[in-house]
Amino acid sequence: MSTASAERAASAAARAAGTEANVLVRMTGSGEPEQHIVRAGGPRPTAGKGKVVVEVQAAGVSYAEVQMLQHLHPFPPKFPFVPGYDLVGTITEVGPGVTGWKKGDRIAAMPRQGAWQRYVELPAKTLAAVPAELDAAVAVSLVTNGVTAYQMLHRLTKLAPGRTVLVHGASGGVGALLTQLAVHHGLRVIGTASPAKHDTVREFGAEPLDYRTPDLVQAVRRLAPRGVDAVFDHIGGSGLDAAWKVLVEGGTLVSFDSSVAGYRPGQWFRPHVPALRRTVARWFTRHLGLTGGRRMTMYYVKPGPDFNADYTELCRLTAEGVLRPQIAGRHPLSGAAAAVRALLDGATVGKHVLIP
Ligand SMILES: NC(=O)c1ccc[n+]([C@@H]2O[C@H](COP(=O)([O-])OP(=O)(O)OC[C@H]3O[C@@H](n4cnc5c(N)ncnc54)[C@H](OP(=O)(O)O)[C@@H]3O)[C@@H](O)[C@H]2O)c1
């Protein structure tokens, strides 16, 4: 027997016996993924008080890891750490004091880091249930991206059908789901994307627009002369002023990141200053009655009862075929650097997922 097949046989036997060691991915510093994203071994966790151990079936690769790698994340962890914003898996061990969950239950979670490993210990109170029949990669694409899209649409802006919205990055992980949800809700969607992805945006039922269009305000007004009822923006910087200008009276600008404008390595907070400044200024001017009822708000996804309820609804909409989450690539843990590289290159549509 070769060394590789002996290792595989030993790993399968250990997995069956429940004694398998952990396999994980570490981010060791900022720079290129090929240099700083490494696969390693480690001890398998045990479940502490109020916690469970989960065997990961799929872990998401997200823009947050790109930002962490480039030292551009607003809440940067200290290197080295195990990245991985969200995951879907099966509970293998339940710690003392845990109620409502048992071994074998299928769950989703958004620990923000630590998902890129085979076994992970998680607080039981942060878990959401996942239907048995849903593909693990699809299920994980609905966790952070799906709940973000759902909550911005249905908990923040709460628009009635028939209204018009502008979704930036309509071909991206969040934007694609937001666009599909909005179209399903009966909204007209103008979705920005690079021209190569305009057909994808059309397939979602939206009207594509190149985000590099020199005068975005004019371009939006040509499509929607009275303006739009909401803008969903992850770009930040001065683009927020263009977004504000295309809003109708009473419209809402949702800023959910500042991922493009003004980024310099090491200055992880500076890109967010323009969004914060504008949000505070517009809060005051709105309360002085000077914004025509327009408002600007910032959004950040967090676990909790709303998260769980909205995730359940997203699973239902997917099972019914309303949502069609796209999976750009399924990678083993050893392919984590390649998955981040693919996200950085921006050529793919849909979610990159690690399958431990
Ligand atoms: N606030 C929260 O709670 C929260 C939660 C989840 C995600 N996020 C943030 O949301 C953002 C999107 O995440 P994601 O996972 O959807 O990333 P993604 O899959 O990489 O998508 C990014 C999208 O942005 C588009 N884009 C690039 N440059 C642009 C520009 N100048 N103007 C408009 N669009 C542009 C891309 O279009 P092309 O590919 O066509 O170039 C792509 O569709 C990230 O910044 C992430 O950190 C925030």
PDB file of N, CA and C and ligand atoms in Angstrom, residues 63-64 67 144-145 148 168-175 192-194 197 211 234-235 256-257 259-260 299-301 343 346, ligand 1:
ATOM      1  N   TYR A  63     -15.414  37.739   1.018  1.00  0.00           N
ATOM      2  CA  TYR A  63     -14.608  38.937   0.842  1.00  0.00           C
ATOM      3  C   TYR A  63     -13.914  39.343   2.141  1.00  0.00           C
ATOM      4  N   ALA A  64     -14.504  38.939   3.270  1.00  0.00           N
ATOM      5  CA  ALA A  64     -13.892  39.272   4.561  1.00  0.00           C
ATOM      6  C   ALA A  64     -12.477  38.684   4.653  1.00  0.00           C
ATOM      7  N   GLN A  67     -10.136  40.766   2.730  1.00  0.00           N
ATOM      8  CA  GLN A  67      -9.807  41.983   3.488  1.00  0.00           C
ATOM      9  C   GLN A  67      -8.840  41.676   4.628  1.00  0.00           C
ATOM     10  N   THR A 144     -23.964  33.988   5.553  1.00  0.00           N
ATOM     11  CA  THR A 144     -23.645  35.422   5.679  1.00  0.00           C
ATOM     12  C   THR A 144     -24.238  36.220   4.514  1.00  0.00           C
ATOM     13  N   ASN A 145     -23.960  35.754   3.290  1.00  0.00           N
ATOM     14  CA  ASN A 145     -24.425  36.512   2.123  1.00  0.00           C
ATOM     15  C   ASN A 145     -25.952  36.566   2.074  1.00  0.00           C
ATOM     16  N   THR A 148     -27.527  38.618   5.013  1.00  0.00           N
ATOM     17  CA  THR A 148     -27.243  40.044   4.766  1.00  0.00           C
ATOM     18  C   THR A 148     -28.228  40.604   3.733  1.00  0.00           C
ATOM     19  N   HIS A 168     -25.654  47.559  -5.995  1.00  0.00           N
ATOM     20  CA  HIS A 168     -24.272  47.534  -6.501  1.00  0.00           C
ATOM     21  C   HIS A 168     -23.720  46.116  -6.389  1.00  0.00           C
ATOM     22  N   GLY A 169     -22.922  45.716  -7.379  1.00  0.00           N
ATOM     23  CA  GLY A 169     -22.327  44.371  -7.358  1.00  0.00           C
ATOM     24  C   GLY A 169     -23.395  43.293  -7.441  1.00  0.00           C
ATOM     25  N   ALA A 170     -24.321  43.451  -8.385  1.00  0.00           N
ATOM     26  CA  ALA A 170     -25.470  42.537  -8.468  1.00  0.00           C
ATOM     27  C   ALA A 170     -25.066  41.129  -8.892  1.00  0.00           C
ATOM     28  N   SER A 171     -23.815  40.966  -9.337  1.00  0.00           N
ATOM     29  CA  SER A 171     -23.348  39.634  -9.712  1.00  0.00           C
ATOM     30  C   SER A 171     -22.577  38.977  -8.567  1.00  0.00           C
ATOM     31  N   GLY A 172     -22.362  39.689  -7.471  1.00  0.00           N
ATOM     32  CA  GLY A 172     -21.535  39.177  -6.372  1.00  0.00           C
ATOM     33  C   GLY A 172     -22.315  38.283  -5.417  1.00  0.00           C
ATOM     34  N   GLY A 173     -21.621  37.803  -4.392  1.00  0.00           N
ATOM     35  CA  GLY A 173     -22.233  36.873  -3.444  1.00  0.00           C
ATOM     36  C   GLY A 173     -23.485  37.453  -2.792  1.00  0.00           C
ATOM     37  N   VAL A 174     -23.370  38.640  -2.210  1.00  0.00           N
ATOM     38  CA  VAL A 174     -24.523  39.290  -1.578  1.00  0.00           C
ATOM     39  C   VAL A 174     -25.467  39.816  -2.655  1.00  0.00           C
ATOM     40  N   GLY A 175     -24.889  40.510  -3.658  1.00  0.00           N
ATOM     41  CA  GLY A 175     -25.700  41.208  -4.653  1.00  0.00           C
ATOM     42  C   GLY A 175     -26.593  40.268  -5.458  1.00  0.00           C
ATOM     43  N   THR A 192     -25.648  46.973 -10.726  1.00  0.00           N
ATOM     44  CA  THR A 192     -24.353  47.265 -11.344  1.00  0.00           C
ATOM     45  C   THR A 192     -23.460  46.030 -11.309  1.00  0.00           C
ATOM     46  N   ALA A 193     -22.648  45.898 -12.368  1.00  0.00           N
ATOM     47  CA  ALA A 193     -21.685  44.793 -12.477  1.00  0.00           C
ATOM     48  C   ALA A 193     -20.716  45.149 -13.598  1.00  0.00           C
ATOM     49  N   SER A 194     -19.609  44.417 -13.694  1.00  0.00           N
ATOM     50  CA  SER A 194     -18.724  44.594 -14.845  1.00  0.00           C
ATOM     51  C   SER A 194     -19.433  44.009 -16.078  1.00  0.00           C
ATOM     52  N   LYS A 197     -20.423  40.385 -16.808  1.00  0.00           N
ATOM     53  CA  LYS A 197     -21.411  39.701 -15.953  1.00  0.00           C
ATOM     54  C   LYS A 197     -22.836  40.245 -16.146  1.00  0.00           C
ATOM     55  N   TYR A 211     -20.666  49.516 -13.505  1.00  0.00           N
ATOM     56  CA  TYR A 211     -20.352  50.420 -12.387  1.00  0.00           C
ATOM     57  C   TYR A 211     -19.221  51.388 -12.732  1.00  0.00           C
ATOM     58  N   HIS A 234     -21.831  48.681  -1.263  1.00  0.00           N
ATOM     59  CA  HIS A 234     -20.698  48.118  -0.518  1.00  0.00           C
ATOM     60  C   HIS A 234     -19.391  48.746  -0.988  1.00  0.00           C
ATOM     61  N   ILE A 235     -19.511  49.854  -1.727  1.00  0.00           N
ATOM     62  CA  ILE A 235     -18.333  50.475  -2.333  1.00  0.00           C
ATOM     63  C   ILE A 235     -17.729  51.529  -1.417  1.00  0.00           C
ATOM     64  N   PHE A 256     -23.292  48.884   3.297  1.00  0.00           N
ATOM     65  CA  PHE A 256     -22.967  47.659   4.034  1.00  0.00           C
ATOM     66  C   PHE A 256     -21.495  47.286   3.958  1.00  0.00           C
ATOM     67  N   ASP A 257     -20.674  48.133   3.395  1.00  0.00           N
ATOM     68  CA  ASP A 257     -19.210  48.028   3.493  1.00  0.00           C
ATOM     69  C   ASP A 257     -18.628  49.213   2.747  1.00  0.00           C
ATOM     70  N   SER A 259     -15.738  48.733   0.547  1.00  0.00           N
ATOM     71  CA  SER A 259     -14.769  47.704   0.148  1.00  0.00           C
ATOM     72  C   SER A 259     -13.883  48.116  -0.999  1.00  0.00           C
ATOM     73  N   VAL A 260     -14.224  49.187  -1.687  1.00  0.00           N
ATOM     74  CA  VAL A 260     -13.464  49.496  -2.891  1.00  0.00           C
ATOM     75  C   VAL A 260     -12.758  50.838  -2.764  1.00  0.00           C
ATOM     76  N   TYR A 299     -25.292  48.854   7.701  1.00  0.00           N
ATOM     77  CA  TYR A 299     -25.794  47.530   8.085  1.00  0.00           C
ATOM     78  C   TYR A 299     -24.610  46.606   8.362  1.00  0.00           C
ATOM     79  N   TYR A 300     -24.730  45.798   9.416  1.00  0.00           N
ATOM     80  CA  TYR A 300     -23.712  44.779   9.717  1.00  0.00           C
ATOM     81  C   TYR A 300     -24.436  43.531  10.225  1.00  0.00           C
ATOM     82  N   VAL A 301     -24.244  42.402   9.565  1.00  0.00           N
ATOM     83  CA  VAL A 301     -24.972  41.174   9.914  1.00  0.00           C
ATOM     84  C   VAL A 301     -24.497  40.621  11.263  1.00  0.00           C
ATOM     85  N   LEU A 343     -11.291  34.544  -5.844  1.00  0.00           N
ATOM     86  CA  LEU A 343     -12.148  35.655  -5.391  1.00  0.00           C
ATOM     87  C   LEU A 343     -11.464  36.998  -5.686  1.00  0.00           C
ATOM     88  N   GLY A 346     -11.680  37.943  -9.312  1.00  0.00           N
ATOM     89  CA  GLY A 346     -13.004  38.484  -9.635  1.00  0.00           C
ATOM     90  C   GLY A 346     -13.610  37.980 -10.932  1.00  0.00           C
TER      91      GLY A 346
HETATM   92  N1  LIG B   1     -22.213  44.465   6.278  1.00  0.00           N
HETATM   93  C1  LIG B   1     -22.311  43.162   6.308  1.00  0.00           C
HETATM   94  O1  LIG B   1     -22.859  42.580   7.250  1.00  0.00           O
HETATM   95  C2  LIG B   1     -21.752  42.371   5.169  1.00  0.00           C
HETATM   96  C3  LIG B   1     -22.078  41.010   5.049  1.00  0.00           C
HETATM   97  C4  LIG B   1     -21.576  40.317   3.946  1.00  0.00           C
HETATM   98  C5  LIG B   1     -20.744  40.955   3.037  1.00  0.00           C
HETATM   99  N2  LIG B   1     -20.421  42.256   3.236  1.00  0.00           N
HETATM  100  C6  LIG B   1     -19.563  42.972   2.281  1.00  0.00           C
HETATM  101  O2  LIG B   1     -20.251  43.019   1.060  1.00  0.00           O
HETATM  102  C7  LIG B   1     -19.316  43.146   0.012  1.00  0.00           C
HETATM  103  C8  LIG B   1     -19.675  42.162  -1.078  1.00  0.00           C
HETATM  104  O3  LIG B   1     -19.429  40.849  -0.601  1.00  0.00           O
HETATM  105  P1  LIG B   1     -19.574  39.636  -1.591  1.00  0.00           P
HETATM  106  O4  LIG B   1     -19.324  38.400  -0.814  1.00  0.00           O
HETATM  107  O5  LIG B   1     -20.821  39.789  -2.362  1.00  0.00           O
HETATM  108  O6  LIG B   1     -18.323  39.901  -2.549  1.00  0.00           O
HETATM  109  P2  LIG B   1     -18.108  39.416  -4.049  1.00  0.00           P
HETATM  110  O7  LIG B   1     -18.829  38.147  -4.292  1.00  0.00           O
HETATM  111  O8  LIG B   1     -16.635  39.497  -4.285  1.00  0.00           O
HETATM  112  O9  LIG B   1     -18.839  40.538  -4.915  1.00  0.00           O
HETATM  113  C9  LIG B   1     -18.335  41.820  -5.045  1.00  0.00           C
HETATM  114  C10 LIG B   1     -19.134  42.502  -6.121  1.00  0.00           C
HETATM  115  O10 LIG B   1     -18.719  43.861  -6.204  1.00  0.00           O
HETATM  116  C11 LIG B   1     -18.681  44.228  -7.555  1.00  0.00           C
HETATM  117  N3  LIG B   1     -17.815  45.395  -7.705  1.00  0.00           N
HETATM  118  C12 LIG B   1     -16.466  45.451  -7.779  1.00  0.00           C
HETATM  119  N4  LIG B   1     -16.071  46.729  -7.917  1.00  0.00           N
HETATM  120  C13 LIG B   1     -17.204  47.489  -7.912  1.00  0.00           C
HETATM  121  C14 LIG B   1     -17.467  48.875  -8.021  1.00  0.00           C
HETATM  122  N5  LIG B   1     -16.479  49.767  -8.161  1.00  0.00           N
HETATM  123  N6  LIG B   1     -18.751  49.303  -7.985  1.00  0.00           N
HETATM  124  C15 LIG B   1     -19.783  48.422  -7.845  1.00  0.00           C
HETATM  125  N7  LIG B   1     -19.593  47.084  -7.736  1.00  0.00           N
HETATM  126  C16 LIG B   1     -18.320  46.640  -7.768  1.00  0.00           C
HETATM  127  C17 LIG B   1     -18.219  42.986  -8.265  1.00  0.00           C
HETATM  128  O11 LIG B   1     -18.640  43.039  -9.617  1.00  0.00           O
HETATM  129  P3  LIG B   1     -17.763  42.332 -10.784  1.00  0.00           P
HETATM  130  O12 LIG B   1     -17.429  40.954 -10.287  1.00  0.00           O
HETATM  131  O13 LIG B   1     -18.674  42.343 -11.935  1.00  0.00           O
HETATM  132  O14 LIG B   1     -16.529  43.182 -10.924  1.00  0.00           O
HETATM  133  C18 LIG B   1     -18.960  41.901  -7.492  1.00  0.00           C
HETATM  134  O15 LIG B   1     -20.234  41.703  -8.040  1.00  0.00           O
HETATM  135  C19 LIG B   1     -17.939  42.917   0.623  1.00  0.00           C
HETATM  136  O16 LIG B   1     -17.330  44.147   0.803  1.00  0.00           O
HETATM  137  C20 LIG B   1     -18.254  42.270   1.956  1.00  0.00           C
HETATM  138  O17 LIG B   1     -17.264  42.516   2.902  1.00  0.00           O
HETATM  139  C21 LIG B   1     -20.921  42.981   4.263  1.00  0.00           C
END
